[in-house]
Structures are given as structure tokens and as C-alpha cells.
Short mmCIF file of C-alpha atoms in Angstrom, two decimals:
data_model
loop_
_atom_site.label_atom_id
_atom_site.label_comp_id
_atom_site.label_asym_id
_atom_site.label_seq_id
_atom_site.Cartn_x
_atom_site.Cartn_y
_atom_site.Cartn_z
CA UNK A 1005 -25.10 -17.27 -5.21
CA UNK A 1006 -21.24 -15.64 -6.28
CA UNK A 1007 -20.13 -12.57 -6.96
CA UNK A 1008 -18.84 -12.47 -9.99
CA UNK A 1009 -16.24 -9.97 -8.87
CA UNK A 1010 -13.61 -8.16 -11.21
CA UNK A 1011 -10.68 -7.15 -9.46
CA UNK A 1012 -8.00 -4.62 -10.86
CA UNK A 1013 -4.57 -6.03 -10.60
CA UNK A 1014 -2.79 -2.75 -12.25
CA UNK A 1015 -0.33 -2.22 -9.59
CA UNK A 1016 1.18 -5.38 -10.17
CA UNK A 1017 2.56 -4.65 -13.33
CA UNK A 1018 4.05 -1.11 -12.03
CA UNK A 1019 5.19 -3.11 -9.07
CA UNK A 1020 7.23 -5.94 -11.23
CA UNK A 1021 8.96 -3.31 -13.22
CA UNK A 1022 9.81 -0.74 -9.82
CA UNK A 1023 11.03 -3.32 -7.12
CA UNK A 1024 10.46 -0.44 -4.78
CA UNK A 1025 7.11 -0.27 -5.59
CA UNK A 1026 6.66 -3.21 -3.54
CA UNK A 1027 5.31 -1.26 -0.81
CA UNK A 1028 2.27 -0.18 1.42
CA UNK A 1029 -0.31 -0.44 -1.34
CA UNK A 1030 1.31 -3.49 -3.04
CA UNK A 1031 1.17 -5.56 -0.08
CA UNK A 1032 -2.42 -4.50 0.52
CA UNK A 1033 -3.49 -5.33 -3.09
CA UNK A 1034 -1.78 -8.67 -2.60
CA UNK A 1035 -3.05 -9.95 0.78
CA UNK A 1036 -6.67 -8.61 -0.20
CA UNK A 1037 -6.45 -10.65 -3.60
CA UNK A 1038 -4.92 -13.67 -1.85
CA UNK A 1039 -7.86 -13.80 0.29
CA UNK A 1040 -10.61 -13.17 -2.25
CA UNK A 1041 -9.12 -16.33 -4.57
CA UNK A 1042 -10.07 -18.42 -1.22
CA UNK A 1043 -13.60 -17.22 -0.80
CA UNK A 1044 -15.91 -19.94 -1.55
CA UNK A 1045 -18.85 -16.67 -1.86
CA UNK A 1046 -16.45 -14.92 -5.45
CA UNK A 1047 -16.11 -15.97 -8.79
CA UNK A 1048 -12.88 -13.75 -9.00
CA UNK A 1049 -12.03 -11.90 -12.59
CA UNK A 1050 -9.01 -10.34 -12.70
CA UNK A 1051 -8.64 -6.90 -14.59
CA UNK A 1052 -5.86 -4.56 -15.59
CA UNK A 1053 -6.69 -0.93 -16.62
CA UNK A 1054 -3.20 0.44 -16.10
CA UNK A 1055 -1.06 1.41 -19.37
CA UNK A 1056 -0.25 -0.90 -22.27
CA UNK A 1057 3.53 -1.25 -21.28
CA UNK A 1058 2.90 -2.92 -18.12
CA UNK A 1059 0.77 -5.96 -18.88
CA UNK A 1060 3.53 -7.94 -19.83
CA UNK A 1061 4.78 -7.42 -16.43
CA UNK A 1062 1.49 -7.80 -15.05
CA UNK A 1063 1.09 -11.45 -16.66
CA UNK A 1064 4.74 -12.41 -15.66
CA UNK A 1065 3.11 -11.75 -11.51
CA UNK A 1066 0.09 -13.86 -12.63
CA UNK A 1067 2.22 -16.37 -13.73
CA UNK A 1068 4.89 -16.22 -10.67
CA UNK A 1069 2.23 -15.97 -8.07
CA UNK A 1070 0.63 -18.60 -9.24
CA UNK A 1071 -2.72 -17.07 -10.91
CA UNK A 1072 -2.58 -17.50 -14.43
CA UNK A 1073 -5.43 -19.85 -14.62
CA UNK A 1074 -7.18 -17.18 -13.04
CA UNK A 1075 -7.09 -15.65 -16.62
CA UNK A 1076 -9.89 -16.67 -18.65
CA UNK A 1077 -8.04 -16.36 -22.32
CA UNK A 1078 -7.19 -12.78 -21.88
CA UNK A 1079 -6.36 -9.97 -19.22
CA UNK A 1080 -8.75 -6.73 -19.44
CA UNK A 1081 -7.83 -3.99 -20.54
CA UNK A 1082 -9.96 -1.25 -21.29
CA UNK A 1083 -8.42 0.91 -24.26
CA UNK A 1084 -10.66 3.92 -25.22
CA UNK A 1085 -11.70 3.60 -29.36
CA UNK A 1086 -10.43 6.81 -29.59
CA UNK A 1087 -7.14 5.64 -29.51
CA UNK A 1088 -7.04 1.91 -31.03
CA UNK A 1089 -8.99 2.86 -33.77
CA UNK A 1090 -7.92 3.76 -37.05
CA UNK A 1091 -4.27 3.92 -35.55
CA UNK A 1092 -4.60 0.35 -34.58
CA UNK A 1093 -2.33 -0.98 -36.80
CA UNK A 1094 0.33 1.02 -36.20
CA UNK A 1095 -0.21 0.51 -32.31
CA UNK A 1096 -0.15 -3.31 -33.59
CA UNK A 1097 3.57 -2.83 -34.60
CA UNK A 1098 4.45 -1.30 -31.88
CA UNK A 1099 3.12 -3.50 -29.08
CA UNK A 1100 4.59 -6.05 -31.27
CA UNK A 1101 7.84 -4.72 -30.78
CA UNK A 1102 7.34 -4.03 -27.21
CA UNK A 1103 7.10 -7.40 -26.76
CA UNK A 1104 3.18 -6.64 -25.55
CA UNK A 1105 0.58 -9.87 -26.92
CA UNK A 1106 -2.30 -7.68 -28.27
CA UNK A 1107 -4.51 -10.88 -27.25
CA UNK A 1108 -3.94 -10.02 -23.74
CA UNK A 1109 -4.87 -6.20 -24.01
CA UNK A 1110 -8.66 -6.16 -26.26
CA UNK A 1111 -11.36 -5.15 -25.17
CA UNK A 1112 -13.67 -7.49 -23.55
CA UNK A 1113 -16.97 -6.69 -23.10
CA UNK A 1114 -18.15 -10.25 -22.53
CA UNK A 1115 -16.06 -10.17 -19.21
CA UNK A 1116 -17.62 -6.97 -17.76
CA UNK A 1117 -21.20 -8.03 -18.87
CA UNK A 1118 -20.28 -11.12 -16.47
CA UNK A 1119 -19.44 -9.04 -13.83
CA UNK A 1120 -21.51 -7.90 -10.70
CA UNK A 1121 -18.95 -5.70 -9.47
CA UNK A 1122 -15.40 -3.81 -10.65
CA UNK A 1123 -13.55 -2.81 -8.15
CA UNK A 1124 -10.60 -1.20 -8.01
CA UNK A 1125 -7.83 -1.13 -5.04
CA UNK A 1126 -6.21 1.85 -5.97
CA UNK A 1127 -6.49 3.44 -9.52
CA UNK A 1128 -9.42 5.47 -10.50
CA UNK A 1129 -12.89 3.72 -11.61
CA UNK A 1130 -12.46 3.96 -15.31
CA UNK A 1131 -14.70 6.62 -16.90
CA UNK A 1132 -16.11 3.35 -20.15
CA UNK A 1133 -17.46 1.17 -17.62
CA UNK A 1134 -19.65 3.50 -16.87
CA UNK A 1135 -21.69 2.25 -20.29
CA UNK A 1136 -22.38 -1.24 -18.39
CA UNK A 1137 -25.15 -0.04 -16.86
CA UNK A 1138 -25.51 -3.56 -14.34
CA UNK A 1139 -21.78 -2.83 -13.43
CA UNK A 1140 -21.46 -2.26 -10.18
CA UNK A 1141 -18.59 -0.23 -9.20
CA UNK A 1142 -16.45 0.80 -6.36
CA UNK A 1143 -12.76 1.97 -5.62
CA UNK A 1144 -10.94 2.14 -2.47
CA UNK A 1145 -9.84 5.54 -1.17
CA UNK A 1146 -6.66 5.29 0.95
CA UNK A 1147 -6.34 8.92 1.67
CA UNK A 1148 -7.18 12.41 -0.11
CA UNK A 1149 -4.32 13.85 1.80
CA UNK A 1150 -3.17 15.45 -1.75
CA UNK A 1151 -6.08 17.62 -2.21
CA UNK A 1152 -6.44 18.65 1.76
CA UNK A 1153 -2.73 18.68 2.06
CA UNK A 1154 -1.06 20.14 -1.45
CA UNK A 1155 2.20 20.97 0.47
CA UNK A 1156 2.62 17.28 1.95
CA UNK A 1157 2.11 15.84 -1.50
CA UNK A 1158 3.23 15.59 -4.98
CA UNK A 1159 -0.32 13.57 -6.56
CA UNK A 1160 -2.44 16.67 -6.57
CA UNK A 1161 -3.92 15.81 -10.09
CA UNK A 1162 -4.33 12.32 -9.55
CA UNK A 1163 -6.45 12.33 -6.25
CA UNK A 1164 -8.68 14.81 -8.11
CA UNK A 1165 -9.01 12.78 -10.81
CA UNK A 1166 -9.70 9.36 -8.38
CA UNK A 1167 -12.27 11.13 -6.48
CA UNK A 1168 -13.85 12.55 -9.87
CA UNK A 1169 -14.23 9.26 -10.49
CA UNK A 1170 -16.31 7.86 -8.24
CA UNK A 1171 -19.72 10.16 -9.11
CA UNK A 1172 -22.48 7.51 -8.05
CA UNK A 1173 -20.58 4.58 -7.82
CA UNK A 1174 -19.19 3.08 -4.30
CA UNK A 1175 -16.05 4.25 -2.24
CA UNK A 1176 -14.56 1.49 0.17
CA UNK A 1177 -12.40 4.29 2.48
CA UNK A 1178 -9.76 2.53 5.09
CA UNK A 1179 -10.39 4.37 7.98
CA UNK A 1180 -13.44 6.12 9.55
CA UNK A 1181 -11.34 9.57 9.30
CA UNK A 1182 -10.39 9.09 5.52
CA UNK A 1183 -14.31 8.80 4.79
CA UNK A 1184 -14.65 11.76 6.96
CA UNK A 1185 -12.29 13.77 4.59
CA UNK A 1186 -13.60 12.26 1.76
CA UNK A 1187 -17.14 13.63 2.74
CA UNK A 1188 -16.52 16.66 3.49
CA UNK A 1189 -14.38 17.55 0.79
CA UNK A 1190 -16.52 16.59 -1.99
CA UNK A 1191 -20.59 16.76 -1.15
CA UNK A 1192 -22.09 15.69 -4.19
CA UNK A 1193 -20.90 12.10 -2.82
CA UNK A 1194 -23.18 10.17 -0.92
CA UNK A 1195 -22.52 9.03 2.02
CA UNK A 1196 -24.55 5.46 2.20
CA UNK A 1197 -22.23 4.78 -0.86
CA UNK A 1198 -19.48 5.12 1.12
CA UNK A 1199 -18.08 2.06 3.88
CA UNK A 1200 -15.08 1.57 5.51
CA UNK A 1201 -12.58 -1.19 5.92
CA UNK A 1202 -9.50 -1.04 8.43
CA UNK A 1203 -6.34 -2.34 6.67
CA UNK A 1204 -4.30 -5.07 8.26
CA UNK A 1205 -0.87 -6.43 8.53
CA UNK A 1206 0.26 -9.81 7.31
CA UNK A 1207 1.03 -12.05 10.11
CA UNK A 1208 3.83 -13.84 8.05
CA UNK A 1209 5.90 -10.73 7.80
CA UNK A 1210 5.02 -8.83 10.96
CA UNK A 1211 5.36 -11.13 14.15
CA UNK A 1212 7.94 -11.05 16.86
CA UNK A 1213 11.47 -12.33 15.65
CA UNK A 1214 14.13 -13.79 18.21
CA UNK A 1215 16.03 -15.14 15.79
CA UNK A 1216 19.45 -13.91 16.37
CA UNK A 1217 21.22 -15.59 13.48
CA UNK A 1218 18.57 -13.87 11.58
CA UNK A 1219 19.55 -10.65 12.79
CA UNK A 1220 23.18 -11.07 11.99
CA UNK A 1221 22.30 -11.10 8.51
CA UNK A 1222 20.16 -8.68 8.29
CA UNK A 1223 22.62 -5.96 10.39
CA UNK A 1224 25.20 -7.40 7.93
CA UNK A 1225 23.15 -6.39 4.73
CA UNK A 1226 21.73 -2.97 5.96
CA UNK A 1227 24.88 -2.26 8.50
CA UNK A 1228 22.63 -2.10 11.22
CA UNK A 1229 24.14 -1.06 14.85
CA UNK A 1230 23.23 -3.45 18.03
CA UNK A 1231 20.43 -0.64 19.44
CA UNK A 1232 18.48 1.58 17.77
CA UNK A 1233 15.12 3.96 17.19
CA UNK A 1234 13.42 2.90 14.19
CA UNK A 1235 11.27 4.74 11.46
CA UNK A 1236 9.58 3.19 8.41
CA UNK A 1237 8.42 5.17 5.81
CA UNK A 1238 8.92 6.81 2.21
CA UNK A 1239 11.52 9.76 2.61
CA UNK A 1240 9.21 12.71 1.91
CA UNK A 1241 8.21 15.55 3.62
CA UNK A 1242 4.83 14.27 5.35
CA UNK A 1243 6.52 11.79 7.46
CA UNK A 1244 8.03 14.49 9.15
CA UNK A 1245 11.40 12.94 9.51
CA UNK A 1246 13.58 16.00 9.76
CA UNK A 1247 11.90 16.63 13.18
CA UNK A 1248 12.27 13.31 14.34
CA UNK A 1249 15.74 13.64 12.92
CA UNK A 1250 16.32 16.53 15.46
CA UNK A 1251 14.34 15.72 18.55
CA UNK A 1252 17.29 12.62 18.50
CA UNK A 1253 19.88 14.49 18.20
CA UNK A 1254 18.51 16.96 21.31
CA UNK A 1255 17.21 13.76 23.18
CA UNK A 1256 20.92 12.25 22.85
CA UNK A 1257 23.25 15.37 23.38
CA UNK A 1258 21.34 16.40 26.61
CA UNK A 1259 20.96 13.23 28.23
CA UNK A 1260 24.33 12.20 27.14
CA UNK A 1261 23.34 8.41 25.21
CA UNK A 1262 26.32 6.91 24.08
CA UNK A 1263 24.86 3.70 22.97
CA UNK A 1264 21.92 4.24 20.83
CA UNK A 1265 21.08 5.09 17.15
CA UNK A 1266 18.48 6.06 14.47
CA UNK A 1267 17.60 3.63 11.56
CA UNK A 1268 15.33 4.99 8.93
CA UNK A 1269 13.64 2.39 6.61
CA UNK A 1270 12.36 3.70 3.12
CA UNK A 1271 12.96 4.80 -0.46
CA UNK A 1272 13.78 7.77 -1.33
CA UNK A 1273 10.60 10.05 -2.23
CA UNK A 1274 9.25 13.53 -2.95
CA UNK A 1275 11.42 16.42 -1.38
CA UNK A 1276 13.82 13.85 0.11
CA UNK A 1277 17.05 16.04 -0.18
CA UNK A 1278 15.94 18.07 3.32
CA UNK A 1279 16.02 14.98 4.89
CA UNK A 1280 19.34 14.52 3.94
CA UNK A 1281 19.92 18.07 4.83
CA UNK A 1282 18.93 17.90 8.53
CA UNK A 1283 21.60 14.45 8.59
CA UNK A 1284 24.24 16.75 7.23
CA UNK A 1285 23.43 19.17 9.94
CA UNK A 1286 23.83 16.73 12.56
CA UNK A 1287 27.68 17.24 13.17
CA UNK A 1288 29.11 14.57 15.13
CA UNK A 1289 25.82 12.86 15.33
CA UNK A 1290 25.41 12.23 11.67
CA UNK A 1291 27.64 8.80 11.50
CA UNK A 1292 24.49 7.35 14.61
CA UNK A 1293 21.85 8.03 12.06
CA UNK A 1294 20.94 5.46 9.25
CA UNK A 1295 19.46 4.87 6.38
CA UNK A 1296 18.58 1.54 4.71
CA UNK A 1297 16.67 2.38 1.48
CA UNK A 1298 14.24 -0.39 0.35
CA UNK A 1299 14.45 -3.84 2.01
CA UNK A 1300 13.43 -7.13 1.40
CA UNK A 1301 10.28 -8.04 2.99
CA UNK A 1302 11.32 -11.17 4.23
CA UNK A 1303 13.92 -8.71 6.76
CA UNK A 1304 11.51 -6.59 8.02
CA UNK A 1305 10.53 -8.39 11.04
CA UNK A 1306 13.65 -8.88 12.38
CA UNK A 1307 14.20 -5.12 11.83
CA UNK A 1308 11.27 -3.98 13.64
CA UNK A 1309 11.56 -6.42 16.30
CA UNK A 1310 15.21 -6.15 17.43
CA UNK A 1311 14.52 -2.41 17.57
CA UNK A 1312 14.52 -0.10 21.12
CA UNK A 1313 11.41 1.02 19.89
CA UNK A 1314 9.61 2.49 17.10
CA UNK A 1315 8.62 6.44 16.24
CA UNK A 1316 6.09 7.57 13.39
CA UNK A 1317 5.81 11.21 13.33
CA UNK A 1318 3.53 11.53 10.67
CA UNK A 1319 1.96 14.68 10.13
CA UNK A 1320 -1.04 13.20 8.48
CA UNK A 1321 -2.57 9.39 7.41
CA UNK A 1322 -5.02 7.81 5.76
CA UNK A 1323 -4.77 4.45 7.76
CA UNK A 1324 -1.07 4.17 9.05
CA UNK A 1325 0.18 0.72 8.16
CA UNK A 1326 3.77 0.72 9.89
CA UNK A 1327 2.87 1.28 13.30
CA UNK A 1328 0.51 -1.40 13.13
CA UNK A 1329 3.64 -3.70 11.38
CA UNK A 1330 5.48 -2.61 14.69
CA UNK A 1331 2.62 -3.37 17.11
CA UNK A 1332 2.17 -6.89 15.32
CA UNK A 1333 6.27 -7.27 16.13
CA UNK A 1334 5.96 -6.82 19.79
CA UNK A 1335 8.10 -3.13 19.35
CA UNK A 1336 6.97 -0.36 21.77
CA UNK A 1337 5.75 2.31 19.66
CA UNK A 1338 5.41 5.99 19.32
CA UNK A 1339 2.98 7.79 16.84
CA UNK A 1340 1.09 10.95 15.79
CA UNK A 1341 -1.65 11.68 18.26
CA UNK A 1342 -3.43 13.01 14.53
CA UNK A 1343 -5.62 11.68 11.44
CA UNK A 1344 -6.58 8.24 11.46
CA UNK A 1345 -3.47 6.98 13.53
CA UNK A 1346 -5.45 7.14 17.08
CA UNK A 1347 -7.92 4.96 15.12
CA UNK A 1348 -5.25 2.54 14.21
CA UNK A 1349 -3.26 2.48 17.38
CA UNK A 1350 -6.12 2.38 20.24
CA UNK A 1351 -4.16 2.45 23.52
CA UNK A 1352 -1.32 0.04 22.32
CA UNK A 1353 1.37 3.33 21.49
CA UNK A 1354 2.15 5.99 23.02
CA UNK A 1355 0.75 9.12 21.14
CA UNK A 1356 2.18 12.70 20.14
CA UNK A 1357 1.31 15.79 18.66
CA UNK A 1358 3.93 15.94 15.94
CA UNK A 1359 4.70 19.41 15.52
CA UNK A 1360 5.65 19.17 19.36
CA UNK A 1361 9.22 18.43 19.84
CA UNK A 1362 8.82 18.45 23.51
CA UNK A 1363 6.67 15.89 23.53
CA UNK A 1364 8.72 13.74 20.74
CA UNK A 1365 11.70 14.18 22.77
CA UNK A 1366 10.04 13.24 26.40
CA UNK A 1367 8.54 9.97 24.41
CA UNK A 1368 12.30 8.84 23.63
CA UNK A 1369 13.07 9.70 26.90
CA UNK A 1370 10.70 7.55 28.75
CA UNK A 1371 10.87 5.26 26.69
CA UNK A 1372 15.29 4.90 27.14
CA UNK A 1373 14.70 5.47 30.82
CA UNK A 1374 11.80 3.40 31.70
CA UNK A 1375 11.69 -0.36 31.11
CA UNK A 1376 8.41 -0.79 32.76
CA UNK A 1377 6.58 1.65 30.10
CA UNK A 1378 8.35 -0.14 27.22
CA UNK A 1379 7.18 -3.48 28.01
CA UNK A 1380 3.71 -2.49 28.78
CA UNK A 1381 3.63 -0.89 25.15
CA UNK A 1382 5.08 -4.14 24.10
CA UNK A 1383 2.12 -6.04 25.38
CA UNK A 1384 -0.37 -3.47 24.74
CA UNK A 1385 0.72 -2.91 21.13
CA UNK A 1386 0.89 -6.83 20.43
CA UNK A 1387 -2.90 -6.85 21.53
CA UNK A 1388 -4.05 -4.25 19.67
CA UNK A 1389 -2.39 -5.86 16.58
CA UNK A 1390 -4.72 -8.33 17.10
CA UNK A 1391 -7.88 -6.69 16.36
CA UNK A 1392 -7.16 -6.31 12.79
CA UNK A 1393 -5.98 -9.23 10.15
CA UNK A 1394 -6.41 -9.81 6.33
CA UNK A 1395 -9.29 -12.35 7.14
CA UNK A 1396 -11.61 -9.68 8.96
CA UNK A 1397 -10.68 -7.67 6.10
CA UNK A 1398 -11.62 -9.86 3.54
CA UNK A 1399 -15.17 -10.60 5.45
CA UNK A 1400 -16.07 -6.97 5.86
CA UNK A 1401 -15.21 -7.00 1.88
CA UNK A 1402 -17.95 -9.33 1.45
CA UNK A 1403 -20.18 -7.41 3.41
CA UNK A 1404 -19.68 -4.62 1.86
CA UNK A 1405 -20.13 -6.18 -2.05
CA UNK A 1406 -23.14 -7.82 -0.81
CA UNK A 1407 -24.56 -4.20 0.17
CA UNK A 1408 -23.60 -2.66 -3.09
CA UNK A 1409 -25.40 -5.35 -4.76
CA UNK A 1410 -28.03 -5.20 -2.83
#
């Protein structure tokens, strides 16, 4: 028998009107939807519980991906009566003139009576389904860093209110440590209601590229030099790229590297400007460091893959995506020996503590020096890639819905 499975979609709206949104938890979203749609064991719904102003974006990604007919007449929405009640005309006019269809944004009970399970990727579980008492319902928790971390982060508020959320209902965490914090930080949860599912990287945009013409354009577009350290990440404080910033500049001006650079990948994000800061700072060095901003997906192997090698200092994770994108590539990588990155990275990186610039600085060093330790990395990180894909993800998904219901 099917699951009759709702799936929230709300970060595809945010994601059509933000290009840079297109990130970590877009692409997860994405791959885990595009794999559902092919399960012969879901009757997939599709749900939106995100604000008003973005289901017109939402419904132009249903209709340029391709899954409008998954729509049946109208997209969810679930809009408190507190609110389109007896203002609901004047909200009328003003969807109206937002260019929002109304039709698309009711409240449809009929769909969540038809439901066995609502789950939700990212957003909180929404405090009215909790009145469909045969609604099963789960969210996935990516990381309470936030809450354990308040200094690292700027979504204090909104992890509270996520994990609020959850009461009885199911928690799908993406790593064995972010259950762990999960746990521990709030007790009233219970653990059987809690699994876990390792993330994955998408083998059509993470795979080895020796496509030199490729990389012409690419070092055209982003002014990329011929050799380089890479980093991939949102430009905040967590990623800890001011060290990594520094042990390069030490690691360069003591051994004396003429030839080498350092390319950092990502938007900008919260508390950016010391990043910036600590390139300022870098005197004569500052020209050899890089940054991109936001690429195109469709780039990013090349980028990883013509890379010297790859560092991700993080001071703290909830699963880690890019150093598995730069295992998948074939890059020799370097990564926080903390959180749930050991989890992620087996034996296939090299691993450091990052608050140790010592031991960031002798990583870049064997790694420059020694060809033997990069390519054994190389091959070691390519194989540990392998261990995780969107199709074991998608079947421990099943598993796990199956449990809930049962």
C-alpha cells in the first residue's frame, strides 16, 4: 500500500526569488523530492506553508521543473483563521494585486485528511496540523547549532521555534551527532521518534572533471588562477575562514610558495566584513586570495576538481555537505577533526582541530610537499564518496515513513 506523503516545497519559492538561495538546503530539498516522485511505494502531495508572497514563485519552480501536474487543483497553504477571516477581503485585494491566485493559497483540509504523513525538509511542523489527529508528522533537523552555538549564528529564534515544534511528532536528524545535540538539548523529546539520515551529494554535479576547455571558462568567469586551495562555504563567522585566511598566508611566507593561491566559494553571510578584514590585513598577499561569490552549479565541479586541494575549517556542522562535494570530485581534502564531519569524512580527509593553526598550517604543508599523501586522499576521498548517494537516502526515507506509520 502508498504513502500518501505530503511534502513541503517552501524553500522553493524563497529559492526562485534569492538566486543565492540555491544552496546547501535547496539542493537537498531538490534531490530528496526528485527521488520521492520516482518511488513506486509514495503517492507524493506537495505542500507549501511558507508566506503568501512566495507561492507565485513557488508554482513558477513547479512549473519549470516539471511538477505541476503534481498539483492536484491547488498548492497548500495553511493560513491561520485568525488572519483570513473577517480581513479576507481586503487580503483578497491585495493578493490580487500581488499578482498571488487566492485558488492556489486556501485551505485544504481534504488534502491533509488524505495524507499519512507531512513532512517537512526544513521549516518548522506547522502548529494547525496538529488538529488532524491521523497526521503523521515529522521535520528534518539539519543542525541546532543556533541554540548550542548563539555566537556562530544569527537564527537563534528560529531553531527554537523548529525544535518547539516538533513536541510528539517525528524528527528525521542528518547525522548521528545532530540527533545527539538534539537530545540532549531538549529532553522532553523522545528519542525512538527520532532517526537519522546521512545527506548525499549529487553525482551529476560532484564527479571528477578533466575537462580543460571547461576550466577555461570557468577561470574566465570567476578569474580563477592556474593553482589554488579551495574553500566552499557561506562567508560567516562559523566557517572559520579568517583562520584559514591566516594559516595561508604563514604557510606561504615561511615556506616561500610563489605559485599557489586561495579561492573562497560563497555568498556573503552573517558577520562577513571580518573576513574581509583579515584579506585587507594580508599585505602583499591579499591580490593571491579570492573570492567568487555565488556560482552556477553547473561550474562547481570543475572548480573543486582542478583545485590543489580542498580545506573546511569549520568550527561546527550538522552534516558537512562540501567536503563530501570535494571527496565525490576526486580533490584531496582537509576538514575539522569536530561535530559530525569525522562522521561524514571516515578516513577519506585528512582531519584537524580547527582552532589549531599548527595543525592547519602542517596540513597545507604536506599536502604542497607530498604528492604521495595527496593522491592517496584522492583515492581515499573518492571511495568514501561512495558510501553515500541520493538513492540510499531516499530508501532509508522509506524506512523511516514506514516506522512512523507503523
Amino acid at each position: 500500500m502508498k504513502i500518501n506523503l505530503m511534502y513541503d516545497i517552501s524553500v522553493f519559492g524563497v529559492a526562485m526569488s534569492h538566486m543565492t538561495s540555491r544552496t546547501g538546503i535547496y539542493r537537498v530539498v531538490m534531490e530528496l523530492l526528485n527521488e520521492l516522485q520516482k518511488s513506486e511505494e509514495i503517492n507524493l502531495l506537495l505542500a507549501n506553508t511558507a508566506e503568501p508572497v512566495y507561492l507565485k514563485k513557488t508554482k513558477e519552480f513547479l512549473i519549470e521543473n516539471g511538477y505541476e501536474q503534481r498539483l492536484n487543483n491547488k498548492l497548500v497553504y495553511n493560513l491561520p483563521n485568525k488572519i483570513f477571516g473577517r480581513g479576507k477581503r481586503i487580503l483578497r485585494n491585495l493578493y490580487s494585486l500581488l499578482g498571488i491566485d487566492l485558488e492556489l493559497i486556501e485551505y485544504d483540509t481534504e488534502a491533509f485528511r488524505k495524507a499519512d504523513i507531512f513532512h517537512t525538509p526544513f521549516y518548522k511542523i506547522p502548529n494547525d496540523l496538529k488538529n488532524f489527529s491521523k497526521l503523521k508528522r515529522c521535520i528534518t533537523i539539519h543542525d541546532i547549532i543556533p541554540v548550542l552555538y548563539p555566537n556562530l549564528h544569527n537564527k537563534l529564534l528560529e531553531t527554537k521555534e523548529i525544535i518547539s515544534s516538533i513536541g510528539n511528532d517525528y524528527a528525521i536528524c542528518v547525522s548521528e551527532n545532530t540527533k545527539n545535540d538534539l537530545l540532549n538539548y531538549d529532553g522532553n523529546i523522545d528519542p525512538n521518534n527520532v532517526f537519522v539520515c546521512h545527506l548525499a551529494a549529487d553525482s551529476d554535479k560532484f564527479y571528477p572533471s578533466a575537462d580543460s576547455e571547461k576550466f577555461k571558462e570557468v577561470q574566465n568567469r570567476y578569474g580563477l588562477p592556474e593553482n589554488y586551495f579551495l574553500s566552499l562555504c557561506t562567508l560567516e563567522p562559523r566557517k572559520n575562514l579568517e583562520r584559514l585566511i591566516r594559516c595561508f598566508n604563514k604557510f606561504v611566507l615561511e615556506h616561500h610558495i610563489n605559485d599557489l593561491s586561495l579561492v573562497l566559494v560563497g555568498t556573503k553571510g552573517w558577520q562577513f566584513e571580518k573576513i574581509f578584514e583579515e584579506i585587507n590585513c594580508s599585505k602583499n598577499l591579499k591580490d593571491r586570495i579570492i573570492t567568487t561569490g555565488w556560482v552556477f552549479d553547473e561550474d562547481l565541479a570543475s572548480i573543486y576538481s582542478h583545485a590543489h586541494s580542498f580545506y573546511y575549517i569549520s568550527k561546527y556542522e550538522g552534516f558537512g555537505l562540501p567536503p563530501l562535494e570535494a571527496m565525490q570530485c576526486g580533490v584531496a581534502t582537509v576538514t575539522s577533526n569536530t561535530s559530525s564531519l569525522p562522521e561524514v569524512v571516515g578516513n577519506g580527509a585528512k582531519m584537524v582541530d580547527p582552532e589549531n593553526n599548527d595543525q592547519i598550517c602542517d596540513a597545507m604543508y604536506k599536502l604542497y610537499t607530498d604528492s604521495a599523501l595527496k593522491n592517496e586522499l584522492e583515492t581515499k576521498g573518492l571511495k568514501q564518496s561512495e558510501k553515500f548517494s541520493w538513492c540510499k537516502t531516499t530508501e532509508r526515507h522509506l524506512d523511516i515513513y514506514q516506522s512512523i506509520i507503523r
